[in-house]
CSV table of C-alpha atoms in Angstrom, one decimal:
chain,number,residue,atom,x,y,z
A,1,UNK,CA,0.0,0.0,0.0
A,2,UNK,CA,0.9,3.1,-0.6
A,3,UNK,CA,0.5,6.4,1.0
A,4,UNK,CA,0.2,9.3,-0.7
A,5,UNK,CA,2.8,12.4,0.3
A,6,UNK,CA,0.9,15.4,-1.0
A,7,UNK,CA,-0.6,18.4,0.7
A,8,UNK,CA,-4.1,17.5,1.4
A,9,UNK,CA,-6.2,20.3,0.8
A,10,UNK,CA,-7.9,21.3,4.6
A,11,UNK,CA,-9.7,24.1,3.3
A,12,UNK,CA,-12.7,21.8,2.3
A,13,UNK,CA,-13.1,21.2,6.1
A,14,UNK,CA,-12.5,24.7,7.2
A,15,UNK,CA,-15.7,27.6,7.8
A,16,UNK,CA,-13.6,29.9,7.4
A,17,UNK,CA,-9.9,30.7,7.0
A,18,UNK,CA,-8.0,33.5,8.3
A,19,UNK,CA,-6.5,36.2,5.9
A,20,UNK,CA,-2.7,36.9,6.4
A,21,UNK,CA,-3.0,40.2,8.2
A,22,UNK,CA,-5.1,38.7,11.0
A,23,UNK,CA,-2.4,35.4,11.4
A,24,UNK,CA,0.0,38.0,11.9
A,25,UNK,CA,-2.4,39.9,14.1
A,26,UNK,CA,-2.2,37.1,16.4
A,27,UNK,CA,0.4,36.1,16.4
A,28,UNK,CA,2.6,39.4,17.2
A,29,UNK,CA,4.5,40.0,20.1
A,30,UNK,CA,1.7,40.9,22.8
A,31,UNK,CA,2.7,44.4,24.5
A,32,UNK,CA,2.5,45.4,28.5
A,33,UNK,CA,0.3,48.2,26.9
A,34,UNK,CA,-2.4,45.6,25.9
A,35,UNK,CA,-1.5,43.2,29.0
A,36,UNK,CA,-2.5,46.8,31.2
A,37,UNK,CA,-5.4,47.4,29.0
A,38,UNK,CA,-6.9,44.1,28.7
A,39,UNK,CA,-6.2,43.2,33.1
A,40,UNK,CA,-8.2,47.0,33.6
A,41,UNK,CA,-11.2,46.5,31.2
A,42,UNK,CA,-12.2,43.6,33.6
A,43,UNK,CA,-15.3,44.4,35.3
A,44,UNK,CA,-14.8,45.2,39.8
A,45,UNK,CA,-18.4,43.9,39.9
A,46,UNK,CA,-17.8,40.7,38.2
A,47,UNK,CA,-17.8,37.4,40.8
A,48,UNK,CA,-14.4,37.6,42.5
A,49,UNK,CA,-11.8,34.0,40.9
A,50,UNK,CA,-11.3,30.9,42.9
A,51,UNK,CA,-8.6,32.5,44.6
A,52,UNK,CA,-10.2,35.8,45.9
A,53,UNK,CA,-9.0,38.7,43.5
A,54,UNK,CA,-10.9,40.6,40.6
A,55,UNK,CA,-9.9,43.5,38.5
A,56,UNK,CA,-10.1,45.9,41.1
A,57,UNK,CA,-7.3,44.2,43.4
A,58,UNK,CA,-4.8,44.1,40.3
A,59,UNK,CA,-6.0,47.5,39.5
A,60,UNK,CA,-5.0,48.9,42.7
A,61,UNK,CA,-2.1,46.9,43.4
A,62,UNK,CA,-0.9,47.2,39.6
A,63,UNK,CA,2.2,48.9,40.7
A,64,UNK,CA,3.7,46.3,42.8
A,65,UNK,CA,2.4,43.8,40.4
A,66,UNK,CA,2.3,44.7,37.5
A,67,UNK,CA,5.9,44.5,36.2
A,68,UNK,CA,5.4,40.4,37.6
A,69,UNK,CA,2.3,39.7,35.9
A,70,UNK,CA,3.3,41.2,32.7
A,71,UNK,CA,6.0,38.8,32.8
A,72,UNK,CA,3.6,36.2,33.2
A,73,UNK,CA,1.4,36.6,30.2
A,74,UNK,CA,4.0,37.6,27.6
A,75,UNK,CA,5.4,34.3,29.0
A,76,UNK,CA,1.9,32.4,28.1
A,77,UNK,CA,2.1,34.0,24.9
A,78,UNK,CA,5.6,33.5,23.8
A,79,UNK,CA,6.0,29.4,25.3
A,80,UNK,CA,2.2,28.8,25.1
A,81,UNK,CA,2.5,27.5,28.7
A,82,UNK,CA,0.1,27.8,31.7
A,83,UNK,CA,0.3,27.2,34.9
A,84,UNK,CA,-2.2,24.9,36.2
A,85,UNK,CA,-3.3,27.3,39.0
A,86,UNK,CA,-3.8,30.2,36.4
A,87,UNK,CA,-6.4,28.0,34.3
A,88,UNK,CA,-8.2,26.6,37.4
A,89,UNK,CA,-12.3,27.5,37.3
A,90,UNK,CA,-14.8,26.8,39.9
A,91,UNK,CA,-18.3,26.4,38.0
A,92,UNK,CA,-21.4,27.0,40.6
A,93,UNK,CA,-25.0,27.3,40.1
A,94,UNK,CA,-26.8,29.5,40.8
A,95,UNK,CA,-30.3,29.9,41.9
A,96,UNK,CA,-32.4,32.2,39.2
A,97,UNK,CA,-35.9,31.2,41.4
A,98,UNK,CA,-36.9,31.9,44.7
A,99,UNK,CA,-37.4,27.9,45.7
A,100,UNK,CA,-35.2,25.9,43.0
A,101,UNK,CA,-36.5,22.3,41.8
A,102,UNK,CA,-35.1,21.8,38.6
A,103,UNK,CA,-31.7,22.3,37.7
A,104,UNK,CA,-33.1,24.9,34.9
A,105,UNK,CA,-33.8,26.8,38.0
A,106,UNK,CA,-30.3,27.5,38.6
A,107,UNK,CA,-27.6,29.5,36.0
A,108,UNK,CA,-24.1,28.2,36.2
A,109,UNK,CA,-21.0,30.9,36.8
A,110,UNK,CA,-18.0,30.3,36.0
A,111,UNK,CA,-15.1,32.0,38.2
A,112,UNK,CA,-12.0,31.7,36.4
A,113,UNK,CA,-8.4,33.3,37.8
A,114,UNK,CA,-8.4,37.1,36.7
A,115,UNK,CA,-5.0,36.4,34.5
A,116,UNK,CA,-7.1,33.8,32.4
A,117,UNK,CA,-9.7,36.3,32.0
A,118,UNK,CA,-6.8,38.9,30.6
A,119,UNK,CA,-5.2,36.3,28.7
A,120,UNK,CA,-8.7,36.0,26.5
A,121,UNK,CA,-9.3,39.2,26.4
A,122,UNK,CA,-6.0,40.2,24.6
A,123,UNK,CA,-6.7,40.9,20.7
A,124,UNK,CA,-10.4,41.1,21.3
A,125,UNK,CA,-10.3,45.0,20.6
């Protein structure tokens, strides 16, 4: 048998395909501009992450921080590494009734660590 060596068209399988100037849209060097940007855009009223922060503690704090958790995401970014406690989410539910039943009573939330939240925010704008 033999197994044929040529470039197998994907594009058949593919919705839709990205043009060259968004490829290397994402995949430029990400800047502590955007890192600031993306960190401050989170909501303070949003649920706080599994480890008790939101946007309004690494607003606040950003100058003692800031220089260390730039490092961080330009790290994800540039190895594509994360750190298991950086993409750690607690998913609860939450009642949307007075007296739940059902589970369709109830609306899941997802708190997911502030840094994960930045990270997907990045290149959104």
């Amino acid at each position: 048998m033999h197994i044929d060596e040529a470039p197998v068209d994907l594009s058949l399988f593919v919705a839709k395909v990205l043009n060259q100037g968004q490829q290397s849209y994402l995949m430029r060097e990400v800047t502590a501009e955007e890192i600031q940007y993306s960190l401050f855009s989170i909501a303070y009223g949003k649920a706080l992450e599994p480890y008790g922060f939101n946007g309004k503690f690494f607003n606040h704090a950003w100058r003692i921080i800031g220089e260390e958790v730039t490092k961080a995401i330009i790290s994800f970014f540039r190895d594509g590494k994360l750190l298991k406690e950086i993409n750690f989410t607690i998913i609860t539910l939450v009642p949307k009734v007075q007296n739940p039943f059902f589970l369709f009573d109830y609306r899941s939330i997802s708190c997911c660590n502030t840094l994960y939240k930045c990270i997907t925010k990045i290149g959104r704008a």
